[in-house]
Coordinates of C-alpha atoms in Angstrom, one line a residue:
M1 CA -55.7 66.9 -37.3
E2 CA -54.3 63.7 -35.9
K3 CA -51.7 63.6 -38.7
L4 CA -50.8 67.2 -38.0
F5 CA -50.5 66.4 -34.3
N6 CA -48.1 63.5 -34.8
C7 CA -45.9 65.5 -37.2
F8 CA -44.8 67.9 -34.4
S9 CA -44.5 65.5 -31.5
L10 CA -42.3 62.7 -30.2
L11 CA -45.5 60.8 -29.4
T12 CA -46.7 57.7 -31.1
K13 CA -50.0 56.0 -30.7
N14 CA -50.0 52.2 -30.0
V15 CA -52.7 49.6 -30.8
N16 CA -54.6 50.7 -27.6
N17 CA -54.8 54.3 -28.9
V18 CA -52.5 55.4 -26.1
Y19 CA -49.8 57.9 -26.9
F20 CA -46.2 57.2 -25.7
I21 CA -42.8 58.8 -26.4
S22 CA -41.3 57.0 -29.3
K23 CA -37.8 58.6 -29.3
R24 CA -35.8 60.6 -26.9
Y25 CA -33.3 62.8 -28.5
M26 CA -29.9 63.0 -26.8
L27 CA -27.6 66.0 -26.4
K28 CA -24.9 64.0 -28.3
E29 CA -27.2 64.0 -31.4
S30 CA -27.5 67.8 -31.3
I31 CA -25.1 70.1 -33.2
N32 CA -25.2 72.4 -30.2
H33 CA -23.1 69.8 -28.3
I34 CA -20.0 70.5 -30.4
L35 CA -20.3 74.3 -30.9
N36 CA -17.6 76.5 -29.4
K37 CA -19.3 78.4 -26.6
K38 CA -16.4 80.9 -26.2
V39 CA -17.4 82.6 -29.5
M40 CA -20.9 83.0 -28.2
D41 CA -19.7 84.4 -24.8
R42 CA -18.2 87.4 -26.6
Y43 CA -21.6 88.4 -27.9
I44 CA -23.6 87.5 -24.8
R45 CA -21.5 90.2 -22.9
L46 CA -22.6 92.9 -25.3
P47 CA -24.7 95.5 -23.4
V48 CA -28.4 95.9 -24.2
P49 CA -29.8 99.5 -24.5
C50 CA -31.4 100.5 -21.2
N51 CA -34.7 101.1 -22.9
K52 CA -34.9 97.6 -24.4
V53 CA -36.2 94.5 -22.7
L54 CA -36.1 91.0 -24.1
A55 CA -39.4 89.2 -23.4
T56 CA -39.4 85.4 -24.1
Y57 CA -43.0 84.3 -24.8
C58 CA -43.5 80.6 -23.9
W59 CA -46.4 78.2 -24.6
I60 CA -47.3 74.6 -24.9
D61 CA -47.5 73.3 -28.5
G62 CA -49.9 70.8 -30.2
S63 CA -48.3 67.8 -28.5
G64 CA -49.5 69.0 -25.1
I65 CA -46.0 68.4 -23.8
N66 CA -43.4 70.3 -25.7
L67 CA -42.7 74.0 -25.1
R68 CA -42.2 76.6 -27.7
C69 CA -40.9 80.2 -27.4
K70 CA -40.2 83.3 -29.3
D71 CA -38.5 86.6 -28.3
R72 CA -40.0 90.1 -28.5
I73 CA -38.2 93.3 -27.9
L74 CA -40.2 95.7 -25.6
N75 CA -39.5 99.3 -24.6
C76 CA -40.1 98.6 -20.9
T77 CA -40.4 95.7 -18.5
P78 CA -44.0 94.2 -18.2
Y79 CA -44.2 93.4 -14.5
S80 CA -47.5 91.6 -14.8
A81 CA -49.5 89.7 -17.5
D82 CA -52.1 92.5 -17.6
V83 CA -49.6 94.9 -19.2
A84 CA -47.7 92.4 -21.3
P85 CA -48.7 92.8 -25.0
G86 CA -50.4 89.9 -26.7
W87 CA -48.7 88.2 -29.7
A88 CA -49.2 85.7 -32.4
F89 CA -47.5 82.8 -34.2
D90 CA -47.9 80.3 -37.0
G91 CA -49.9 77.5 -35.4
S92 CA -49.5 75.2 -38.5
S93 CA -45.8 74.9 -37.5
T94 CA -46.5 73.8 -34.0
G95 CA -49.3 71.2 -34.6
Q96 CA -52.0 73.6 -33.4
A97 CA -53.6 74.8 -36.7
T98 CA -53.9 73.9 -40.4
T99 CA -52.0 75.8 -43.1
A100 CA -55.3 77.1 -44.4
N101 CA -56.1 78.8 -41.1
S102 CA -52.8 79.1 -39.2
D103 CA -53.3 82.3 -37.2
T104 CA -53.0 81.6 -33.5
S105 CA -52.6 84.1 -30.7
L106 CA -50.7 84.2 -27.4
K107 CA -52.4 85.6 -24.3
P108 CA -49.9 86.4 -21.5
C109 CA -50.9 84.8 -18.2
A110 CA -47.9 85.2 -16.0
V111 CA -44.6 87.1 -16.1
Y112 CA -41.4 86.0 -14.4
R113 CA -37.9 87.4 -14.2
D114 CA -35.6 85.7 -16.7
P115 CA -32.9 83.7 -14.8
F116 CA -30.9 83.2 -18.0
R117 CA -30.6 86.8 -19.2
M118 CA -31.5 88.3 -15.8
E119 CA -33.2 91.6 -15.1
P120 CA -34.8 93.6 -16.7
H121 CA -35.6 90.7 -19.1
V122 CA -38.6 88.5 -18.5
L123 CA -40.3 85.2 -19.4
V124 CA -43.9 85.5 -20.4
L125 CA -46.1 82.3 -20.0
C126 CA -49.0 82.3 -22.4
E127 CA -52.2 80.6 -23.3
V128 CA -52.9 79.8 -26.9
Y129 CA -56.1 80.8 -28.8
M130 CA -57.2 80.0 -32.3
G131 CA -58.0 82.5 -35.0
D132 CA -61.7 82.5 -34.0
G133 CA -60.9 83.4 -30.4
S134 CA -61.5 79.9 -29.0
P135 CA -58.9 78.2 -26.8
A136 CA -56.6 75.8 -28.5
S137 CA -57.1 72.1 -27.8
T138 CA -54.1 72.0 -25.5
N139 CA -55.0 75.1 -23.6
H140 CA -56.2 73.3 -20.5
R141 CA -55.2 76.3 -18.3
K142 CA -58.1 78.3 -19.5
F143 CA -60.7 75.9 -18.3
C144 CA -58.9 75.3 -15.0
N145 CA -58.7 79.0 -14.4
D146 CA -62.4 79.4 -15.1
L147 CA -63.2 76.8 -12.4
C148 CA -60.8 78.5 -10.0
E149 CA -62.5 81.8 -10.5
F150 CA -66.0 80.3 -10.2
H151 CA -65.0 78.8 -6.8
R152 CA -62.8 81.6 -5.7
A153 CA -64.6 81.9 -2.4
E154 CA -63.6 78.4 -1.5
E155 CA -59.9 79.2 -2.0
P156 CA -58.8 76.1 -4.0
W157 CA -55.2 75.1 -3.1
F158 CA -52.8 73.5 -5.4
G159 CA -49.3 72.0 -5.1
L160 CA -47.2 69.8 -7.3
E161 CA -44.0 67.8 -7.2
Q162 CA -41.9 66.6 -10.1
E163 CA -39.3 63.9 -10.0
Y164 CA -36.6 63.9 -12.7
T165 CA -33.5 61.9 -13.5
M166 CA -30.4 63.5 -14.8
L167 CA -28.9 62.0 -17.9
D168 CA -25.4 62.2 -19.4
V169 CA -24.9 63.2 -23.0
D170 CA -25.3 59.6 -24.1
G171 CA -28.7 59.3 -22.5
W172 CA -27.6 57.1 -19.6
G173 CA -28.0 58.1 -16.0
L174 CA -25.5 60.7 -14.7
G175 CA -22.8 58.9 -12.8
W176 CA -24.0 55.5 -13.8
P177 CA -21.5 52.9 -15.2
K178 CA -21.0 53.3 -19.0
G179 CA -22.1 50.5 -21.3
G180 CA -25.5 49.9 -19.7
G181 CA -24.6 49.2 -16.1
F182 CA -26.5 50.3 -13.1
P183 CA -25.0 52.2 -10.1
A184 CA -23.8 49.9 -7.3
V185 CA -25.2 52.2 -4.6
N186 CA -27.3 51.2 -1.6
Y187 CA -30.6 53.1 -2.3
E188 CA -31.1 53.3 1.4
F189 CA -28.7 56.2 1.5
S190 CA -29.7 58.0 -1.8
Y191 CA -33.0 59.3 -0.7
C192 CA -32.3 62.8 0.8
G193 CA -28.7 61.7 0.7
I194 CA -25.6 63.7 1.4
G195 CA -22.2 63.2 -0.2
A196 CA -20.9 62.4 -3.7
K197 CA -21.0 58.6 -2.9
Y198 CA -24.7 58.6 -2.6
I199 CA -26.0 61.4 -4.9
A200 CA -25.1 62.9 -8.3
G201 CA -26.0 66.3 -9.8
R202 CA -26.5 68.5 -6.7
D203 CA -24.9 71.4 -8.6
I204 CA -27.7 71.2 -11.2
C205 CA -30.4 71.0 -8.5
E206 CA -28.9 74.0 -6.8
A207 CA -28.9 76.0 -10.0
H208 CA -32.5 75.0 -10.7
T209 CA -33.6 76.1 -7.2
K210 CA -31.8 79.5 -7.4
S211 CA -33.2 80.1 -10.9
C212 CA -36.8 79.4 -9.8
L213 CA -36.5 81.6 -6.7
Y214 CA -34.9 84.4 -8.8
A215 CA -37.7 84.1 -11.4
G216 CA -40.4 84.5 -8.7
C217 CA -41.9 81.0 -8.7
D218 CA -43.8 79.8 -5.7
F219 CA -40.9 77.3 -5.1
E220 CA -41.3 75.0 -2.1
G221 CA -38.3 72.8 -2.0
T222 CA -36.1 70.0 -3.4
N223 CA -34.6 66.6 -2.3
A224 CA -32.6 63.8 -3.7
E225 CA -34.8 60.8 -4.6
V226 CA -34.3 57.0 -4.1
M227 CA -32.6 56.3 -7.4
F228 CA -29.1 57.6 -8.0
A229 CA -29.1 60.9 -10.0
C230 CA -32.8 61.3 -9.4
W231 CA -34.2 64.4 -7.8
E232 CA -37.5 66.0 -7.0
W233 CA -38.8 69.6 -6.7
Q234 CA -42.0 71.0 -5.3
I235 CA -44.2 74.0 -6.1
G236 CA -46.8 75.5 -3.8
T237 CA -49.1 75.2 -1.9
T238 CA -50.6 78.2 -3.7
I239 CA -54.2 79.5 -4.2
G240 CA -55.5 78.9 -7.7
I241 CA -53.1 78.9 -10.6

């Protein structure tokens, strides 16, 4: 199973049996970087029949890090996970099953409005289960949810924050000097900074914020971080998952 895991992940195990990211693929290495988007725009504008909804099912693959997704056409919008139909996929192609027993199923857990296609289309977040009904090895949500349900009377609270750094197509920091240089910016002014001199990528941060709010996430806030082109966003506090 370890060989299967490594085939579908960017993770490599070192001598201390610790996994680390061995390669980070850049946008400049992707064919999508050079495709003419104007051709695609023509078809994106085509109307979708009023009785058809595009539901994008999303889940974590065998790496425990990467996301996978597949689209399903539904006849109506599932406004909750209870009414969203379950689905399946080939787990041997995502590092979650062997070819001899590749059946894996998707159990909807949360439904969000799709900020890319917009209403009535949705994003469906899913847990992964094996063919025998047991949770996949990377399905940690199931066990966390069981604990939350067991301690429901105690109202467990959760919140998280995620820092991220914006990179240019060459993999270097957005707005950093080309050729490997670092920004000559006084970091004293970058944290929660204002103005193009001290921060980079606010448009992307704004787009991310609006998308999360539109989708219905329990979005708490954002701020520029200490390093130039580095930002942070927060989710919660919320009860359970």
